[in-house]
Tab-separated table of C-alpha atoms in Angstrom:
chain	number	residue	atom	x	y	z
A	1	MET	CA	93.487	67.554	94.130
A	2	PRO	CA	95.893	70.524	94.232
A	3	ALA	CA	94.646	73.572	96.097
A	4	PRO	CA	93.113	76.227	93.806
A	5	ARG	CA	95.178	79.303	93.031
A	6	PRO	CA	94.388	81.986	95.608
A	7	ARG	CA	92.720	85.155	94.379
A	8	VAL	CA	94.915	87.995	95.604
A	9	LEU	CA	94.505	91.753	95.622
A	10	LEU	CA	98.150	92.846	95.698
A	11	ILE	CA	98.808	96.413	96.800
A	12	ALA	CA	102.154	97.765	95.611
A	13	GLU	CA	102.048	101.545	95.497
A	14	LEU	CA	105.729	101.385	94.532
A	15	CYS	CA	105.862	99.065	91.514
A	16	ASN	CA	107.766	99.902	88.353
A	17	PRO	CA	109.663	97.598	85.962
A	18	ASP	CA	111.904	100.409	84.699
A	19	TRP	CA	113.035	101.742	88.060
A	20	VAL	CA	115.338	100.308	90.728
A	21	SER	CA	115.204	99.640	94.463
A	22	VAL	CA	111.747	99.189	96.046
A	23	PRO	CA	109.702	99.996	92.899
A	24	LEU	CA	111.555	97.241	91.029
A	25	GLU	CA	110.993	94.888	93.969
A	26	GLY	CA	107.265	95.622	93.790
A	27	TRP	CA	107.182	94.793	90.106
A	28	SER	CA	109.350	91.699	90.463
A	29	LEU	CA	107.234	90.118	93.178
A	30	TYR	CA	104.013	90.934	91.324
A	31	ARG	CA	105.270	89.254	88.187
A	32	ALA	CA	106.476	86.173	90.098
A	33	LEU	CA	103.275	85.878	92.139
A	34	ALA	CA	101.201	86.069	88.967
A	35	GLU	CA	102.693	82.696	88.013
A	36	VAL	CA	101.359	80.954	91.145
A	37	ALA	CA	98.235	82.932	92.064
A	38	ASP	CA	95.444	84.942	90.431
A	39	VAL	CA	96.725	88.419	91.222
A	40	HIS	CA	95.204	91.816	90.609
A	41	LEU	CA	97.752	94.582	91.179
A	42	VAL	CA	96.797	97.967	92.606
A	43	THR	CA	99.500	100.582	92.159
A	44	HIS	CA	100.106	104.295	91.700
A	45	VAL	CA	99.318	106.037	88.420
A	46	ARG	CA	102.983	107.050	88.063
A	47	ASN	CA	103.770	103.405	87.252
A	48	ARG	CA	100.985	102.942	84.714
A	49	GLU	CA	102.824	103.585	81.442
A	50	ASN	CA	105.791	101.362	82.233
A	51	ILE	CA	103.520	98.516	83.360
A	52	LEU	CA	101.471	98.819	80.176
A	53	LYS	CA	104.706	98.493	78.171
A	54	GLN	CA	105.159	95.061	79.762
A	55	GLY	CA	101.906	93.888	78.209
A	56	VAL	CA	99.892	93.790	81.446
A	57	GLN	CA	96.225	94.445	80.739
A	58	GLU	CA	94.769	97.357	82.635
A	59	GLY	CA	91.453	96.674	84.303
A	60	SER	CA	91.642	92.894	84.367
A	61	ARG	CA	95.157	92.520	85.790
A	62	PHE	CA	96.068	95.863	87.299
A	63	THR	CA	94.581	99.175	88.378
A	64	ALA	CA	96.456	102.472	88.718
A	65	LEU	CA	95.193	104.979	91.301
A	66	ASP	CA	95.953	108.694	91.461
A	67	SER	CA	96.898	110.236	94.804
A	68	THR	CA	99.051	113.034	93.393
A	69	PRO	CA	96.780	115.880	94.617
A	70	VAL	CA	97.941	115.170	98.178
A	71	GLU	CA	101.531	114.291	97.261
A	72	LYS	CA	102.658	117.376	95.369
A	73	PRO	CA	102.657	119.845	98.306
A	74	LEU	CA	104.558	117.370	100.480
A	75	ASP	CA	107.109	116.740	97.730
A	76	LYS	CA	108.033	120.418	97.915
A	77	VAL	CA	108.412	120.201	101.687
A	78	GLY	CA	110.652	117.174	101.232
A	79	GLU	CA	112.925	119.021	98.810
A	80	VAL	CA	113.447	121.756	101.402
A	81	LEU	CA	114.187	119.306	104.235
A	82	ARG	CA	116.258	116.804	102.276
A	83	GLY	CA	117.764	118.815	99.477
A	84	LYS	CA	118.324	117.010	96.180
A	85	THR	CA	121.254	114.815	97.120
A	86	GLY	CA	119.428	111.553	97.842
A	87	VAL	CA	119.843	111.677	101.634
A	88	GLY	CA	117.353	112.044	104.481
A	89	TRP	CA	115.482	108.825	103.780
A	90	THR	CA	113.817	108.766	107.198
A	91	THR	CA	112.325	112.171	106.431
A	92	ALA	CA	111.192	110.994	102.996
A	93	THR	CA	109.487	107.951	104.495
A	94	ALA	CA	107.729	110.043	107.127
A	95	LEU	CA	106.414	112.495	104.544
A	96	SER	CA	105.219	109.667	102.286
A	97	ALA	CA	102.963	108.244	105.009
A	98	LEU	CA	100.453	111.105	104.770
A	99	PRO	CA	99.650	110.786	101.050
A	100	TYR	CA	99.656	107.011	101.472
A	101	TYR	CA	96.657	107.313	103.800
A	102	TYR	CA	94.876	109.051	100.939
A	103	PHE	CA	96.025	106.378	98.462
A	104	GLU	CA	94.368	103.703	100.605
A	105	GLU	CA	91.174	105.743	100.881
A	106	VAL	CA	90.998	105.932	97.098
A	107	LEU	CA	91.723	102.209	96.956
A	108	TRP	CA	88.946	101.315	99.395
A	109	ARG	CA	86.393	103.391	97.514
A	110	ARG	CA	87.358	101.486	94.372
A	111	PHE	CA	87.816	97.967	95.766
A	112	GLY	CA	86.061	97.936	99.146
A	113	PRO	CA	82.759	96.630	97.776
A	114	ARG	CA	84.570	93.900	95.837
A	115	ILE	CA	86.544	92.858	98.917
A	116	GLU	CA	83.357	92.732	100.984
A	117	ALA	CA	81.649	90.717	98.243
A	118	GLY	CA	84.338	88.017	98.500
A	119	GLU	CA	85.940	88.533	95.084
A	120	PHE	CA	89.391	88.121	96.646
A	121	ASP	CA	90.600	85.371	98.975
A	122	LEU	CA	93.054	87.766	100.609
A	123	VAL	CA	94.558	91.238	100.409
A	124	HIS	CA	98.354	91.613	100.470
A	125	ARG	CA	100.004	94.995	100.986
A	126	TYR	CA	103.544	94.609	99.688
A	127	THR	CA	104.802	98.173	99.290
A	128	PRO	CA	105.538	100.460	101.018
A	129	ILE	CA	107.872	98.105	102.853
A	130	SER	CA	108.661	100.469	105.728
A	131	PRO	CA	107.246	99.268	109.066
A	132	THR	CA	106.536	102.914	109.895
A	133	THR	CA	103.726	103.216	107.327
A	134	PRO	CA	100.405	102.023	108.776
A	135	SER	CA	97.434	100.742	106.787
A	136	THR	CA	93.783	101.651	107.122
A	137	LEU	CA	92.846	98.461	105.281
A	138	ALA	CA	93.727	95.819	107.883
A	139	ALA	CA	90.714	96.548	110.097
A	140	ARG	CA	88.388	96.897	107.106
A	141	CYS	CA	89.504	93.553	105.696
A	142	LYS	CA	89.121	91.935	109.105
A	143	LYS	CA	85.544	93.203	109.316
A	144	ALA	CA	84.884	91.858	105.824
A	145	GLY	CA	86.286	88.444	106.791
A	146	VAL	CA	89.140	88.654	104.273
A	147	PRO	CA	92.721	87.955	105.478
A	148	PHE	CA	95.104	90.907	105.280
A	149	VAL	CA	98.817	90.132	104.745
A	150	MET	CA	101.523	92.791	104.976
A	151	GLY	CA	105.193	92.736	104.048
A	152	PRO	CA	107.908	91.728	103.949
A	153	LEU	CA	108.407	94.829	106.060
A	154	ASN	CA	111.966	96.046	106.408
A	155	GLY	CA	113.634	99.019	108.033
A	156	GLY	CA	114.309	100.529	111.400
A	157	LEU	CA	117.922	99.401	111.607
A	158	PRO	CA	119.527	101.527	114.355
A	159	TRP	CA	122.538	103.630	113.486
A	160	PRO	CA	125.641	101.888	114.896
A	161	LYS	CA	127.758	103.677	117.459
A	162	GLY	CA	130.672	105.670	116.102
A	163	PHE	CA	128.901	106.858	112.936
A	164	GLY	CA	127.304	110.070	114.204
A	165	GLY	CA	129.103	112.079	111.523
A	166	ALA	CA	127.703	109.939	108.736
A	167	ARG	CA	124.274	110.160	110.341
A	168	ARG	CA	124.366	113.950	110.286
A	169	ARG	CA	125.689	114.105	106.727
A	170	GLU	CA	122.801	111.823	105.727
A	171	LYS	CA	120.399	114.374	107.287
A	172	GLU	CA	118.823	111.602	109.341
A	173	TRP	CA	117.333	114.007	111.875
A	174	LEU	CA	114.144	111.986	112.389
A	175	SER	CA	116.094	108.804	113.111
A	176	TYR	CA	116.705	110.169	116.626
A	177	VAL	CA	112.954	110.007	117.337
A	178	ARG	CA	112.034	107.238	114.944
A	179	ASP	CA	109.918	105.268	117.433
A	180	VAL	CA	107.385	108.096	117.372
A	181	TYR	CA	105.855	106.294	114.367
A	182	LYS	CA	104.278	103.875	116.852
A	183	LEU	CA	101.974	106.725	117.874
A	184	MET	CA	100.698	107.219	114.320
A	185	PRO	CA	97.023	106.566	113.560
A	186	PHE	CA	96.343	102.925	112.645
A	187	TYR	CA	99.769	101.679	113.804
A	188	LYS	CA	98.243	99.327	116.368
A	189	SER	CA	95.164	98.363	114.362
A	190	THR	CA	97.309	97.462	111.344
A	191	ARG	CA	99.184	94.841	113.337
A	192	GLU	CA	96.220	93.787	115.441
A	193	HIS	CA	93.996	92.998	112.463
A	194	ALA	CA	96.602	91.643	110.031
A	195	SER	CA	96.433	87.884	109.502
A	196	ALA	CA	100.157	87.683	108.742
A	197	ILE	CA	103.085	90.072	109.176
A	198	LEU	CA	106.056	89.250	106.957
A	199	THR	CA	109.364	90.707	108.102
A	200	GLY	CA	112.369	90.980	105.809
A	201	SER	CA	115.139	90.993	108.426
A	202	ARG	CA	115.934	89.947	111.966
A	203	ALA	CA	116.089	93.621	112.973
A	204	THR	CA	112.571	94.290	111.730
A	205	ARG	CA	111.297	91.053	113.257
A	206	GLY	CA	112.684	92.267	116.570
A	207	GLN	CA	110.556	95.438	116.329
A	208	VAL	CA	107.320	93.435	116.342
A	209	PRO	CA	105.868	93.404	119.869
A	210	ALA	CA	105.556	90.002	121.561
A	211	ARG	CA	101.772	89.893	121.263
A	212	TRP	CA	102.025	89.846	117.460
A	213	GLN	CA	105.060	87.585	117.050
A	214	GLY	CA	102.784	84.566	116.621
A	215	LYS	CA	101.517	85.883	113.294
A	216	THR	CA	104.970	86.903	112.043
A	217	VAL	CA	106.948	85.060	109.353
A	218	TYR	CA	110.526	85.801	108.279
A	219	VAL	CA	110.845	86.217	104.503
A	220	PRO	CA	113.993	88.066	103.293
A	221	GLU	CA	113.169	91.228	101.388
A	222	ASN	CA	115.486	90.954	98.406
A	223	ALA	CA	115.911	88.626	95.446
A	224	ILE	CA	117.324	88.647	91.927
A	225	ASP	CA	115.594	88.635	88.588
A	226	THR	CA	117.218	85.671	86.833
A	227	ARG	CA	116.472	87.290	83.485
A	228	ARG	CA	118.501	90.349	84.474
A	229	PHE	CA	121.176	88.763	86.651
A	230	GLY	CA	123.009	85.463	86.779
A	231	THR	CA	123.402	84.825	83.058
A	232	ALA	CA	126.979	86.123	83.302
A	233	LYS	CA	129.528	84.700	85.712
A	234	SER	CA	132.867	85.671	87.223
A	235	GLU	CA	135.134	82.836	86.112
A	236	GLY	CA	138.631	81.856	85.104
A	237	PRO	CA	141.772	81.678	87.251
A	238	VAL	CA	142.049	84.350	89.936
A	239	GLU	CA	145.380	86.109	89.675
A	240	LEU	CA	146.697	89.179	91.417
A	241	PRO	CA	145.767	91.922	91.568
A	242	LEU	CA	142.433	90.986	93.104
A	243	ARG	CA	139.644	92.935	91.464
A	244	VAL	CA	137.341	94.345	94.166
A	245	ALA	CA	134.132	96.147	93.201
A	246	PHE	CA	131.645	98.363	95.017
A	247	VAL	CA	128.189	99.205	93.625
A	248	GLY	CA	125.752	101.731	95.076
A	249	ARG	CA	124.917	105.312	95.874
A	250	PHE	CA	127.904	107.306	97.065
A	251	VAL	CA	126.495	108.311	100.435
A	252	PRO	CA	128.308	108.220	103.808
A	253	TYR	CA	126.808	105.090	105.378
A	254	LYS	CA	127.698	102.846	102.438
A	255	GLY	CA	131.284	102.579	103.689
A	256	MET	CA	133.152	103.358	100.453
A	257	ALA	CA	135.837	105.378	102.277
A	258	MET	CA	136.440	102.550	104.755
A	259	LEU	CA	136.790	100.083	101.879
A	260	MET	CA	139.401	102.285	100.198
A	261	GLU	CA	141.317	102.796	103.436
A	262	ALA	CA	141.317	99.061	104.087
A	263	ALA	CA	142.555	98.267	100.580
A	264	ALA	CA	145.103	101.088	100.265
A	265	PRO	CA	148.241	99.190	101.448
A	266	LEU	CA	147.369	96.247	99.189
A	267	ILE	CA	146.763	98.572	96.243
A	268	ARG	CA	150.185	100.131	96.733
A	269	GLU	CA	151.681	96.611	96.751
A	270	GLY	CA	149.930	95.777	93.478
A	271	LYS	CA	147.804	93.053	95.089
A	272	VAL	CA	144.368	94.740	94.816
A	273	VAL	CA	142.557	97.143	92.496
A	274	LEU	CA	139.256	98.833	93.336
A	275	GLU	CA	136.348	99.705	91.068
A	276	TYR	CA	133.579	101.994	92.292
A	277	ILE	CA	130.347	101.752	90.293
A	278	GLY	CA	127.831	104.473	91.101
A	279	ASP	CA	127.787	108.145	91.954
A	280	GLY	CA	126.651	110.578	94.610
A	281	GLN	CA	127.677	113.245	97.062
A	282	GLU	CA	130.804	111.381	98.227
A	283	MET	CA	132.452	111.175	94.796
A	284	ALA	CA	134.720	114.206	95.324
A	285	ASN	CA	135.750	112.990	98.773
A	286	LEU	CA	136.630	109.530	97.443
A	287	LYS	CA	138.750	110.923	94.626
A	288	ALA	CA	140.546	113.180	97.086
A	289	GLN	CA	141.145	110.200	99.384
A	290	ALA	CA	142.647	108.181	96.540
A	291	ALA	CA	144.987	111.089	95.752
A	292	ARG	CA	146.078	111.440	99.396
A	293	GLU	CA	146.785	107.714	99.613
A	294	GLY	CA	148.758	107.779	96.361
A	295	ILE	CA	146.607	104.979	94.869
A	296	GLU	CA	144.853	106.774	92.003
A	297	SER	CA	146.218	104.280	89.466
A	298	GLY	CA	144.590	101.414	91.394
A	299	VAL	CA	141.120	102.936	91.807
A	300	THR	CA	138.563	103.247	89.002
A	301	PHE	CA	135.361	105.308	89.117
A	302	ALA	CA	132.920	103.963	86.552
A	303	GLY	CA	129.979	106.242	87.377
A	304	TRP	CA	126.453	104.930	87.000
A	305	VAL	CA	126.120	101.845	84.826
A	306	LYS	CA	122.728	100.942	83.354
A	307	HIS	CA	121.152	98.082	85.265
A	308	HIS	CA	120.991	95.797	82.232
A	309	GLU	CA	124.713	96.392	81.645
A	310	LEU	CA	125.772	96.023	85.261
A	311	GLN	CA	126.247	92.273	85.421
A	312	GLY	CA	128.703	92.258	82.525
A	313	ARG	CA	130.830	94.890	84.208
A	314	LEU	CA	130.549	93.422	87.694
A	315	ALA	CA	131.391	89.882	86.538
A	316	LYS	CA	134.898	91.037	85.609
A	317	ASN	CA	135.665	91.341	89.322
A	318	HIS	CA	136.513	88.735	91.962
A	319	VAL	CA	135.308	90.280	95.223
A	320	PHE	CA	132.380	92.490	96.135
A	321	GLY	CA	133.368	95.022	98.820
A	322	PHE	CA	130.274	96.451	100.489
A	323	PRO	CA	130.892	97.513	104.120
A	324	SER	CA	127.632	99.466	104.390
A	325	VAL	CA	126.828	100.074	108.062
A	326	ARG	CA	123.059	100.588	107.708
A	327	GLU	CA	121.692	98.455	104.897
A	328	PHE	CA	118.119	97.172	105.294
A	329	GLY	CA	117.944	94.762	102.370
A	330	GLY	CA	121.038	94.573	100.192
A	331	ALA	CA	119.721	93.584	96.765
A	332	VAL	CA	123.073	94.423	95.178
A	333	VAL	CA	124.715	91.811	97.420
A	334	CYS	CA	122.373	89.166	95.958
A	335	GLU	CA	123.263	90.354	92.463
A	336	ALA	CA	127.013	90.187	93.066
A	337	MET	CA	126.773	86.718	94.628
A	338	ALA	CA	124.680	85.514	91.688
A	339	LEU	CA	127.677	86.330	89.484
A	340	GLY	CA	130.064	84.347	91.685
A	341	LEU	CA	131.755	87.277	93.420
A	342	VAL	CA	132.829	86.716	97.012
A	343	PRO	CA	131.089	89.324	99.202
A	344	ILE	CA	132.589	91.274	102.092
A	345	VAL	CA	129.726	92.883	104.019
A	346	MET	CA	128.862	93.979	107.527
A	347	ASP	CA	127.129	91.453	109.767
A	348	TYR	CA	124.415	94.007	110.374
A	349	GLY	CA	121.076	94.335	108.634
A	350	GLY	CA	120.143	92.595	105.413
A	351	PRO	CA	123.599	91.792	103.950
A	352	GLY	CA	124.602	89.848	107.064
A	353	GLU	CA	121.602	87.577	106.501
A	354	ILE	CA	122.210	87.087	102.784
A	355	VAL	CA	125.871	86.095	103.250
A	356	SER	CA	126.589	82.841	105.090
A	357	PRO	CA	129.996	81.711	106.453
A	358	ALA	CA	130.425	79.345	103.497
A	359	THR	CA	129.655	81.978	100.867
A	360	GLY	CA	131.464	85.136	101.968
A	361	PHE	CA	132.599	87.333	104.820
A	362	ALA	CA	130.210	89.093	107.214
A	363	ILE	CA	132.337	91.510	109.238
A	364	GLN	CA	131.560	92.198	112.881
A	365	MET	CA	130.314	95.737	113.477
A	366	GLY	CA	132.663	98.097	115.303
A	367	THR	CA	134.135	101.570	115.108
A	368	PRO	CA	135.222	102.814	111.674
A	369	GLU	CA	138.822	102.014	112.599
A	370	GLU	CA	137.930	98.473	113.631
A	371	ILE	CA	135.945	97.895	110.450
A	372	VAL	CA	138.858	99.093	108.306
A	373	GLN	CA	141.190	96.677	110.076
A	374	ARG	CA	138.779	93.741	109.742
A	375	VAL	CA	138.128	94.353	106.041
A	376	ARG	CA	141.886	94.696	105.451
A	377	GLU	CA	142.472	91.345	107.155
A	378	VAL	CA	139.984	89.650	104.815
A	379	LEU	CA	141.493	91.253	101.710
A	380	THR	CA	144.995	90.288	102.869
A	381	LYS	CA	143.867	86.698	103.395
A	382	LEU	CA	142.288	86.513	99.934
A	383	ALA	CA	145.324	88.062	98.271
A	384	ALA	CA	147.571	85.530	100.007
A	385	ASP	CA	145.468	82.593	98.805
A	386	PRO	CA	143.172	83.571	95.897
A	387	SER	CA	142.441	79.879	95.220
A	388	VAL	CA	139.595	80.039	97.777
A	389	ILE	CA	137.684	82.636	95.758
A	390	ARG	CA	136.199	80.475	93.000
A	391	PRO	CA	134.861	77.691	95.288
A	392	MET	CA	133.376	80.263	97.661
A	393	GLY	CA	131.914	82.231	94.750
A	394	GLU	CA	130.276	79.087	93.379
A	395	ARG	CA	128.680	78.415	96.758
A	396	ALA	CA	127.484	82.017	96.789
A	397	ARG	CA	125.785	81.489	93.413
A	398	GLU	CA	124.150	78.311	94.643
A	399	ARG	CA	122.799	80.037	97.736
A	400	ILE	CA	121.285	82.883	95.742
A	401	PHE	CA	119.679	80.626	93.127
A	402	LYS	CA	118.236	78.416	95.863
A	403	HIS	CA	116.782	81.039	98.189
A	404	PHE	CA	116.998	84.503	96.661
A	405	THR	CA	115.241	84.494	93.288
A	406	TRP	CA	111.832	86.079	92.808
A	407	GLU	CA	110.458	82.674	91.891
A	408	ALA	CA	111.658	81.308	95.247
A	409	LYS	CA	110.235	84.370	97.002
A	410	ALA	CA	106.853	83.898	95.330
A	411	GLU	CA	106.751	80.284	96.516
A	412	GLN	CA	107.512	81.428	100.063
A	413	VAL	CA	104.761	84.047	99.946
A	414	LEU	CA	102.365	81.487	98.453
A	415	GLU	CA	102.958	79.242	101.471
A	416	VAL	CA	102.060	82.186	103.718
A	417	TYR	CA	98.842	82.593	101.724
A	418	ARG	CA	98.105	78.894	102.216
A	419	TRP	CA	98.634	79.325	105.936
A	420	VAL	CA	96.290	82.302	106.405
A	421	LEU	CA	93.691	80.485	104.292
A	422	GLY	CA	93.876	77.497	106.639
A	423	GLU	CA	95.454	75.097	104.138
A	424	ARG	CA	98.743	74.439	105.954
A	425	ALA	CA	100.659	75.105	109.176
A	426	GLN	CA	102.525	78.362	109.703
A	427	PRO	CA	105.725	78.261	107.596
A	428	ASP	CA	109.149	78.698	109.175
A	429	TRP	CA	112.249	78.540	106.976
A	430	GLY	CA	114.651	79.650	109.694
A	431	MET	CA	116.131	83.097	110.347
A	432	PRO	CA	118.407	83.614	108.515
A	433	LEU	CA	117.932	81.019	105.803
A	434	ALA	CA	120.417	78.158	105.958
A	435	ASP	CA	122.520	77.227	102.923
């Protein structure tokens, strides 16, 4: 007889089908898990309306909790410290931890008696994904005899040497003392009482102390929604100029300036064109750089493209240039590979674990000058022999559709559930996942 579907209380404070980044991840995993388990979602009231639009029944399938009374004053503090330019993410994460304590208190008042009564086989806290945000629930679930699963956690990637300027422009002041989070209330008890700790990257796995490694499982953070991405495909003969695309926020650590510098000689030779999709504080600097290099005719700035329109635009390109030097997950890399683009990423953080040697190019970390040279060498190689792009792009698609869909992620998480419920041995898919 097949094992019964586990009854799961899924906590995803960030969970919104109409947003991007972590809120969309929260929604995507919830929807996929609902196909393999009996899941009740607990989320923030800010997500309520958009979840209702998806036809999810409130009360029986999800509950929205309100912790805004504690959040609003801290939001104002965050605006002062971060400004409104989308930087200072370490500061934002630190400020979000305080209202999250309150969110969990509201949650326990609402669901604590049901957890203690055995209505759920396990409790899974999915978002927030930051390893710096503790949980008051792990010890309470342990006392109630209900397994507590957390993650995949992701974050804490150190700033590489040589990028102090980018670090300051990102207003990452707290990153200099980031390990202070280990002194926060409930940091130790969260890990001590959790039944399973899922980590979304090798870097985050390495932050887990040795005494808790035995309960840790590597599950990559990111995946694609096959209904949003993968229906289009980059195809046809690859002819010069190579079409190289970047997608993301225009902030210093994403490496857009290094990509342009690396490509500039090839653009002047008519062998490469660049398309930047996105916007942000670095837009003016990038346009000025293109003018200085004399390559304005070979560089396009598309601005923000709606997510449901992105794959059509991105599929017109051959290569995905994304030399971000501090990327935790790299969902956009999964999306580009799902379209058959050949990725060029840094072998650092999430992208270096998504891209394998057979499916793209993971560039060794170095100084900005070294990275520019290494990216230029890859672009020169591809321009000299573009026939390698389609076979590599097809392998990239295969890798994503095998390991990096939300359906695949839900199956991985389900196996973790089976493990903590005593139905199977601890899963281990390798780190990173093999092709």
